[in-house]
PDB file of C-alpha atoms in Angstrom:
ATOM      1  CA  MET A   1      94.532 102.552 108.033  1.00  0.00           C
ATOM      2  CA  GLY A   2      93.660 104.783 105.131  1.00  0.00           C
ATOM      3  CA  GLY A   3      90.235 103.331 104.416  1.00  0.00           C
ATOM      4  CA  GLN A   4      87.352 101.255 105.624  1.00  0.00           C
ATOM      5  CA  ILE A   5      86.175  98.033 104.014  1.00  0.00           C
ATOM      6  CA  THR A   6      82.651  98.161 102.631  1.00  0.00           C
ATOM      7  CA  ARG A   7      80.624  95.023 103.323  1.00  0.00           C
ATOM      8  CA  ASN A   8      77.694  95.683 100.981  1.00  0.00           C
ATOM      9  CA  ALA A   9      77.297  93.668  97.792  1.00  0.00           C
ATOM     10  CA  LEU A  10      79.415  95.375  95.155  1.00  0.00           C
ATOM     11  CA  TYR A  11      79.128  95.272  91.413  1.00  0.00           C
ATOM     12  CA  ASP A  12      81.601  97.121  89.243  1.00  0.00           C
ATOM     13  CA  SER A  13      84.000  96.846  86.336  1.00  0.00           C
ATOM     14  CA  LEU A  14      87.592  95.770  86.793  1.00  0.00           C
ATOM     15  CA  GLY A  15      88.587  97.104  83.415  1.00  0.00           C
ATOM     16  CA  GLY A  16      88.299  95.583  79.989  1.00  0.00           C
ATOM     17  CA  PRO A  17      87.308  97.206  76.703  1.00  0.00           C
ATOM     18  CA  PHE A  18      84.883 100.068  77.226  1.00  0.00           C
ATOM     19  CA  PRO A  19      82.257 101.251  74.736  1.00  0.00           C
ATOM     20  CA  SER A  20      83.306 104.013  72.392  1.00  0.00           C
ATOM     21  CA  THR A  21      80.665 106.337  73.849  1.00  0.00           C
ATOM     22  CA  THR A  22      81.946 109.120  76.046  1.00  0.00           C
ATOM     23  CA  HIS A  23      82.032 108.384  79.767  1.00  0.00           C
ATOM     24  CA  ARG A  24      79.801 110.834  81.614  1.00  0.00           C
ATOM     25  CA  CYS A  25      81.169 111.862  84.971  1.00  0.00           C
ATOM     26  CA  HIS A  26      79.026 113.481  87.641  1.00  0.00           C
ATOM     27  CA  HIS A  27      81.934 115.662  88.737  1.00  0.00           C
ATOM     28  CA  LYS A  28      83.530 118.584  86.919  1.00  0.00           C
ATOM     29  CA  PRO A  29      84.783 117.201  83.572  1.00  0.00           C
ATOM     30  CA  LYS A  30      88.282 118.686  83.811  1.00  0.00           C
ATOM     31  CA  ARG A  31      88.891 116.981  87.148  1.00  0.00           C
ATOM     32  CA  CYS A  32      87.642 113.530  86.220  1.00  0.00           C
ATOM     33  CA  LEU A  33      90.061 110.648  85.976  1.00  0.00           C
ATOM     34  CA  PRO A  34      89.845 108.797  82.645  1.00  0.00           C
ATOM     35  CA  LEU A  35      88.587 105.250  82.462  1.00  0.00           C
ATOM     36  CA  HIS A  36      91.497 103.093  81.349  1.00  0.00           C
ATOM     37  CA  PRO A  37      90.538 100.464  78.738  1.00  0.00           C
ATOM     38  CA  CYS A  38      92.209  97.187  79.656  1.00  0.00           C
ATOM     39  CA  GLY A  39      94.652  96.172  76.969  1.00  0.00           C
ATOM     40  CA  GLY A  40      94.853  99.737  75.682  1.00  0.00           C
ATOM     41  CA  VAL A  41      98.164 101.508  75.333  1.00  0.00           C
ATOM     42  CA  PRO A  42      98.959 103.708  78.360  1.00  0.00           C
ATOM     43  CA  VAL A  43     100.162 107.247  77.762  1.00  0.00           C
ATOM     44  CA  SER A  44     103.578 106.187  79.068  1.00  0.00           C
ATOM     45  CA  PRO A  45     105.054 103.220  80.937  1.00  0.00           C
ATOM     46  CA  LEU A  46     104.342 103.139  84.648  1.00  0.00           C
ATOM     47  CA  LEU A  47     107.580 103.751  86.553  1.00  0.00           C
ATOM     48  CA  PHE A  48     108.627 104.874  90.007  1.00  0.00           C
ATOM     49  CA  HIS A  49     108.976 108.622  90.484  1.00  0.00           C
ATOM     50  CA  PRO A  50     112.727 109.330  90.367  1.00  0.00           C
ATOM     51  CA  ASN A  51     112.848 111.974  93.101  1.00  0.00           C
ATOM     52  CA  ALA A  52     109.924 111.621  95.515  1.00  0.00           C
ATOM     53  CA  LYS A  53     111.120 108.703  97.626  1.00  0.00           C
ATOM     54  CA  GLY A  54     112.075 107.825 101.173  1.00  0.00           C
ATOM     55  CA  SER A  55     115.640 108.286 102.401  1.00  0.00           C
ATOM     56  CA  GLN A  56     116.320 104.513 102.470  1.00  0.00           C
ATOM     57  CA  ILE A  57     115.147 103.828  98.903  1.00  0.00           C
ATOM     58  CA  VAL A  58     117.602 102.859  96.155  1.00  0.00           C
ATOM     59  CA  MET A  59     116.181 102.803  92.613  1.00  0.00           C
ATOM     60  CA  ASP A  60     117.518 101.201  89.447  1.00  0.00           C
ATOM     61  CA  LEU A  61     118.229 103.304  86.359  1.00  0.00           C
ATOM     62  CA  ALA A  62     115.105 102.024  84.608  1.00  0.00           C
ATOM     63  CA  GLN A  63     112.932 103.289  87.518  1.00  0.00           C
ATOM     64  CA  ARG A  64     111.182  99.916  87.702  1.00  0.00           C
ATOM     65  CA  SER A  65     112.810  98.385  90.776  1.00  0.00           C
ATOM     66  CA  VAL A  66     113.330  99.816  94.247  1.00  0.00           C
ATOM     67  CA  LYS A  67     114.991  98.435  97.347  1.00  0.00           C
ATOM     68  CA  ARG A  68     115.110  99.639 100.940  1.00  0.00           C
ATOM     69  CA  GLN A  69     118.737  99.850 102.038  1.00  0.00           C
ATOM     70  CA  ALA A  70     118.368  99.439 105.792  1.00  0.00           C
ATOM     71  CA  SER A  71     115.964  99.661 108.733  1.00  0.00           C
ATOM     72  CA  PHE A  72     112.257  98.868 108.232  1.00  0.00           C
ATOM     73  CA  CYS A  73     110.900 102.304 107.246  1.00  0.00           C
ATOM     74  CA  ASN A  74     111.654 105.424 105.180  1.00  0.00           C
ATOM     75  CA  GLY A  75     110.657 103.434 102.101  1.00  0.00           C
ATOM     76  CA  ILE A  76     107.817 105.527 100.627  1.00  0.00           C
ATOM     77  CA  THR A  77     107.664 105.699  96.814  1.00  0.00           C
ATOM     78  CA  PHE A  78     105.235 107.008  94.183  1.00  0.00           C
ATOM     79  CA  SER A  79     104.425 106.408  90.520  1.00  0.00           C
ATOM     80  CA  ASN A  80     105.887 108.739  87.902  1.00  0.00           C
ATOM     81  CA  ARG A  81     102.496 109.551  86.386  1.00  0.00           C
ATOM     82  CA  PRO A  82      98.812 109.572  87.387  1.00  0.00           C
ATOM     83  CA  ILE A  83      96.937 106.269  87.415  1.00  0.00           C
ATOM     84  CA  ALA A  84      93.698 105.989  85.427  1.00  0.00           C
ATOM     85  CA  LEU A  85      90.556 104.554  86.967  1.00  0.00           C
ATOM     86  CA  TYR A  86      90.643 100.744  86.776  1.00  0.00           C
ATOM     87  CA  GLU A  87      94.286 100.778  85.656  1.00  0.00           C
ATOM     88  CA  GLN A  88      96.040  97.965  87.498  1.00  0.00           C
ATOM     89  CA  VAL A  89      99.307  98.769  89.239  1.00  0.00           C
ATOM     90  CA  ARG A  90     101.222  95.471  89.088  1.00  0.00           C
ATOM     91  CA  LEU A  91     104.121  94.704  91.414  1.00  0.00           C
ATOM     92  CA  LYS A  92     106.414  91.804  92.145  1.00  0.00           C
ATOM     93  CA  ILE A  93     107.923  91.372  95.607  1.00  0.00           C
ATOM     94  CA  THR A  94     111.607  90.834  94.864  1.00  0.00           C
ATOM     95  CA  LYS A  95     113.043  90.831  98.381  1.00  0.00           C
ATOM     96  CA  LYS A  96     111.693  89.816 101.782  1.00  0.00           C
ATOM     97  CA  GLN A  97     113.467  90.410 105.081  1.00  0.00           C
ATOM     98  CA  CYS A  98     112.105  88.203 107.834  1.00  0.00           C
ATOM     99  CA  CYS A  99     113.421  90.036 110.882  1.00  0.00           C
ATOM    100  CA  TRP A 100     110.697  92.722 110.747  1.00  0.00           C
ATOM    101  CA  SER A 101     106.930  92.782 111.170  1.00  0.00           C
ATOM    102  CA  GLY A 102     104.418  94.523 108.924  1.00  0.00           C
ATOM    103  CA  ALA A 103     104.595  94.579 105.136  1.00  0.00           C
ATOM    104  CA  LEU A 104     104.041  96.610 101.991  1.00  0.00           C
ATOM    105  CA  ARG A 105     101.625  99.558 102.192  1.00  0.00           C
ATOM    106  CA  LEU A 106      99.657 100.337  99.030  1.00  0.00           C
ATOM    107  CA  GLY A 107      97.406 103.204  98.031  1.00  0.00           C
ATOM    108  CA  PHE A 108      97.023 106.455  96.141  1.00  0.00           C
ATOM    109  CA  THR A 109      97.656 110.165  96.498  1.00  0.00           C
ATOM    110  CA  SER A 110      96.181 113.241  94.847  1.00  0.00           C
ATOM    111  CA  LYS A 111      99.414 115.134  95.549  1.00  0.00           C
ATOM    112  CA  ASP A 112     101.739 115.418  92.558  1.00  0.00           C
ATOM    113  CA  PRO A 113     104.969 113.662  93.622  1.00  0.00           C
ATOM    114  CA  SER A 114     106.950 116.194  91.571  1.00  0.00           C
ATOM    115  CA  ARG A 115     105.860 118.794  94.110  1.00  0.00           C
ATOM    116  CA  ILE A 116     106.689 116.690  97.161  1.00  0.00           C
ATOM    117  CA  ASN A 117     109.959 117.482  98.923  1.00  0.00           C
ATOM    118  CA  PRO A 118     111.575 114.091  99.683  1.00  0.00           C
ATOM    119  CA  ASP A 119     112.929 115.510 102.944  1.00  0.00           C
ATOM    120  CA  SER A 120     109.355 116.159 104.078  1.00  0.00           C
ATOM    121  CA  LEU A 121     108.259 112.529 103.694  1.00  0.00           C
ATOM    122  CA  PRO A 122     107.495 110.789 107.002  1.00  0.00           C
ATOM    123  CA  LYS A 123     108.959 107.418 107.973  1.00  0.00           C
ATOM    124  CA  TYR A 124     105.648 105.618 107.503  1.00  0.00           C
ATOM    125  CA  ALA A 125     102.764 105.808 105.022  1.00  0.00           C
ATOM    126  CA  CYS A 126     100.511 104.442 107.769  1.00  0.00           C
ATOM    127  CA  PRO A 127      99.621 106.203 109.965  1.00  0.00           C
ATOM    128  CA  ASP A 128     101.733 109.304 109.268  1.00  0.00           C
ATOM    129  CA  LEU A 129     101.083 110.000 105.583  1.00  0.00           C
ATOM    130  CA  VAL A 130      97.439 108.890 105.491  1.00  0.00           C
ATOM    131  CA  SER A 131      96.656 111.331 108.301  1.00  0.00           C
ATOM    132  CA  GLN A 132      97.347 114.109 105.793  1.00  0.00           C
ATOM    133  CA  SER A 133      94.764 115.241 103.248  1.00  0.00           C
ATOM    134  CA  GLY A 134      95.071 113.627  99.813  1.00  0.00           C
ATOM    135  CA  PHE A 135      96.750 110.370 100.864  1.00  0.00           C
ATOM    136  CA  TRP A 136      95.061 106.950 101.104  1.00  0.00           C
ATOM    137  CA  ALA A 137      96.881 103.703 101.887  1.00  0.00           C
ATOM    138  CA  LYS A 138      96.616 100.452 103.804  1.00  0.00           C
ATOM    139  CA  ALA A 139      98.946  97.638 104.860  1.00  0.00           C
ATOM    140  CA  LEU A 140      99.055  94.468 102.806  1.00  0.00           C
ATOM    141  CA  PRO A 141      98.392  91.436 105.053  1.00  0.00           C
ATOM    142  CA  GLU A 142     101.725  89.868 106.024  1.00  0.00           C
ATOM    143  CA  GLU A 143     100.728  86.432 104.723  1.00  0.00           C
ATOM    144  CA  PHE A 144     100.624  87.877 101.186  1.00  0.00           C
ATOM    145  CA  ALA A 145     104.056  89.507 101.379  1.00  0.00           C
ATOM    146  CA  ASN A 146     106.033  86.498 100.166  1.00  0.00           C
ATOM    147  CA  GLU A 147     109.004  86.914  97.864  1.00  0.00           C
ATOM    148  CA  GLY A 148     107.953  86.322  94.254  1.00  0.00           C
ATOM    149  CA  ASN A 149     104.280  87.186  94.780  1.00  0.00           C
ATOM    150  CA  LEU A 150     102.614  89.326  92.110  1.00  0.00           C
ATOM    151  CA  ILE A 151     100.324  92.021  93.476  1.00  0.00           C
ATOM    152  CA  SER A 152      97.862  94.117  91.488  1.00  0.00           C
ATOM    153  CA  PHE A 153      95.821  96.995  92.876  1.00  0.00           C
ATOM    154  CA  TRP A 154      93.498  99.569  91.318  1.00  0.00           C
ATOM    155  CA  VAL A 155      90.818 102.119  92.142  1.00  0.00           C
ATOM    156  CA  ASP A 156      87.327 102.255  90.655  1.00  0.00           C
ATOM    157  CA  LYS A 157      85.153 105.272  89.892  1.00  0.00           C
ATOM    158  CA  LYS A 158      83.530 105.044  93.339  1.00  0.00           C
ATOM    159  CA  GLY A 159      86.860 105.369  95.110  1.00  0.00           C
ATOM    160  CA  ARG A 160      87.097 101.720  96.114  1.00  0.00           C
ATOM    161  CA  VAL A 161      90.518 100.107  95.993  1.00  0.00           C
ATOM    162  CA  PHE A 162      90.765  96.419  95.072  1.00  0.00           C
ATOM    163  CA  TYR A 163      93.761  94.113  95.050  1.00  0.00           C
ATOM    164  CA  ARG A 164      94.664  90.588  94.017  1.00  0.00           C
ATOM    165  CA  ILE A 165      97.580  88.292  94.781  1.00  0.00           C
ATOM    166  CA  ASN A 166      98.935  86.350  91.788  1.00  0.00           C
ATOM    167  CA  ASP A 167      95.827  84.952  90.027  1.00  0.00           C
ATOM    168  CA  SER A 168      93.512  85.042  93.043  1.00  0.00           C
ATOM    169  CA  SER A 169      90.047  86.580  93.024  1.00  0.00           C
ATOM    170  CA  PRO A 170      90.001  90.363  93.588  1.00  0.00           C
ATOM    171  CA  MET A 171      89.525  91.521  97.168  1.00  0.00           C
ATOM    172  CA  LEU A 172      88.219  94.847  98.401  1.00  0.00           C
ATOM    173  CA  PHE A 173      91.127  96.618 100.100  1.00  0.00           C
ATOM    174  CA  PHE A 174      89.634  99.917 101.277  1.00  0.00           C
ATOM    175  CA  SER A 175      87.378 102.729 100.091  1.00  0.00           C
ATOM    176  CA  GLY A 176      87.036 106.494 100.336  1.00  0.00           C
ATOM    177  CA  VAL A 177      89.557 107.578  97.694  1.00  0.00           C
ATOM    178  CA  ARG A 178      88.649 110.897  96.092  1.00  0.00           C
ATOM    179  CA  THR A 179      88.534 110.273  92.336  1.00  0.00           C
ATOM    180  CA  THR A 180      87.649 113.784  91.155  1.00  0.00           C
ATOM    181  CA  GLU A 181      91.310 114.658  90.638  1.00  0.00           C
ATOM    182  CA  PRO A 182      94.440 112.895  89.333  1.00  0.00           C
ATOM    183  CA  LEU A 183      95.801 110.063  91.469  1.00  0.00           C
ATOM    184  CA  TRP A 184      99.334 108.689  91.697  1.00  0.00           C
ATOM    185  CA  ALA A 185     100.172 105.254  93.097  1.00  0.00           C
ATOM    186  CA  LEU A 186     101.681 105.201  96.587  1.00  0.00           C
ATOM    187  CA  ILE A 187     103.901 102.238  97.510  1.00  0.00           C
ATOM    188  CA  ASP A 188     105.611 102.052 100.905  1.00  0.00           C
ATOM    189  CA  VAL A 189     108.371  99.409 100.923  1.00  0.00           C
ATOM    190  CA  TYR A 190     107.894  98.664 104.604  1.00  0.00           C
ATOM    191  CA  GLY A 191     108.826  96.011 107.162  1.00  0.00           C
ATOM    192  CA  LEU A 192     109.041  92.492 105.744  1.00  0.00           C
ATOM    193  CA  THR A 193     109.021  93.876 102.193  1.00  0.00           C
ATOM    194  CA  ARG A 194     112.474  95.077 101.212  1.00  0.00           C
ATOM    195  CA  GLY A 195     112.296  95.192  97.413  1.00  0.00           C
ATOM    196  CA  VAL A 196     109.613  95.495  94.709  1.00  0.00           C
ATOM    197  CA  GLN A 197     109.515  95.724  90.925  1.00  0.00           C
ATOM    198  CA  LEU A 198     106.876  97.430  88.774  1.00  0.00           C
ATOM    199  CA  LEU A 199     105.530  95.182  86.024  1.00  0.00           C
ATOM    200  CA  GLY A 200     103.823  96.083  82.768  1.00  0.00           C
ATOM    201  CA  GLU A 201     100.073  95.795  82.309  1.00  0.00           C
ATOM    202  CA  LYS A 202      98.407  92.571  81.265  1.00  0.00           C
ATOM    203  CA  LYS A 203      96.868  92.859  77.795  1.00  0.00           C
ATOM    204  CA  ASN A 204      94.741  89.723  77.810  1.00  0.00           C
ATOM    205  CA  CYS A 205      92.054  90.662  80.318  1.00  0.00           C
ATOM    206  CA  LEU A 206      88.300  90.235  80.198  1.00  0.00           C
ATOM    207  CA  HIS A 207      85.381  92.635  80.330  1.00  0.00           C
ATOM    208  CA  THR A 208      84.247  91.718  83.825  1.00  0.00           C
ATOM    209  CA  VAL A 209      82.468  92.763  86.987  1.00  0.00           C
ATOM    210  CA  VAL A 210      83.369  92.346  90.618  1.00  0.00           C
ATOM    211  CA  LYS A 211      80.827  90.353  92.599  1.00  0.00           C
ATOM    212  CA  PRO A 212      81.062  89.146  96.220  1.00  0.00           C
ATOM    213  CA  ILE A 213      81.322  85.371  96.529  1.00  0.00           C
ATOM    214  CA  HIS A 214      78.773  85.455  99.335  1.00  0.00           C
ATOM    215  CA  ALA A 215      76.903  88.143 101.260  1.00  0.00           C
ATOM    216  CA  LYS A 216      79.557  89.128 103.821  1.00  0.00           C
ATOM    217  CA  SER A 217      82.649  87.981 101.974  1.00  0.00           C
ATOM    218  CA  LYS A 218      85.714  90.143 101.441  1.00  0.00           C
ATOM    219  CA  CYS A 219      86.589  88.016  98.397  1.00  0.00           C
ATOM    220  CA  TYR A 220      85.203  88.833  94.968  1.00  0.00           C
ATOM    221  CA  ALA A 221      84.674  86.777  91.839  1.00  0.00           C
ATOM    222  CA  LEU A 222      84.925  87.819  88.192  1.00  0.00           C
ATOM    223  CA  THR A 223      81.967  87.320  85.886  1.00  0.00           C
ATOM    224  CA  ASP A 224      81.348  88.454  82.308  1.00  0.00           C
ATOM    225  CA  CYS A 225      78.936  91.318  81.863  1.00  0.00           C
ATOM    226  CA  LYS A 226      77.778  94.088  79.575  1.00  0.00           C
ATOM    227  CA  MET A 227      78.611  97.454  81.047  1.00  0.00           C
ATOM    228  CA  LYS A 228      76.617 100.612  80.399  1.00  0.00           C
ATOM    229  CA  TYR A 229      78.055 104.097  80.807  1.00  0.00           C
TER     230      TYR A 229
END
């Protein structure tokens, strides 16, 4: 749900230091998301939005950890600020509950969470929320939803969302995200996943490209490159 996997050979930047030259966007300049230099200092720490959350979500005072109290749904959460292009949203699964099926849903929204009425949030990100304009999300495969796993996901300038589990190679998650306006992270603490924690960004990352391991693979390898913008 929320996107369709592209099977063509893909080449793009995961992040890393960008040249000092101005990035030229083909869309209206005021609506373009900034490219986020890997290892750079974010405008502010990435936290969970304190108010826009599902009815079963309990959040710690630091706004870094959330837990679903009961049931398997009503666990939708958002980031407290927009996410830059290529900025990696890093999570740790802190609690798994084995009596349910399905797992974490991850994605983005162009709707400012500060303007979302929590009472209007549906039970599920998929399919309920993604059927609305400005929401994109997809379910994480259950086999990756183990307690202690580190999950990173990000969106590139072409609207493709990638993810990685721990130190695995990046995988294409889905595509079709509209990147001409600000995007907030969307995290649905669903099913098997009962608790997650937001982690800080890694500062020791390389200037790399994403390249498919073989022609029809959904797995991608990292290789050094020189990017031109």
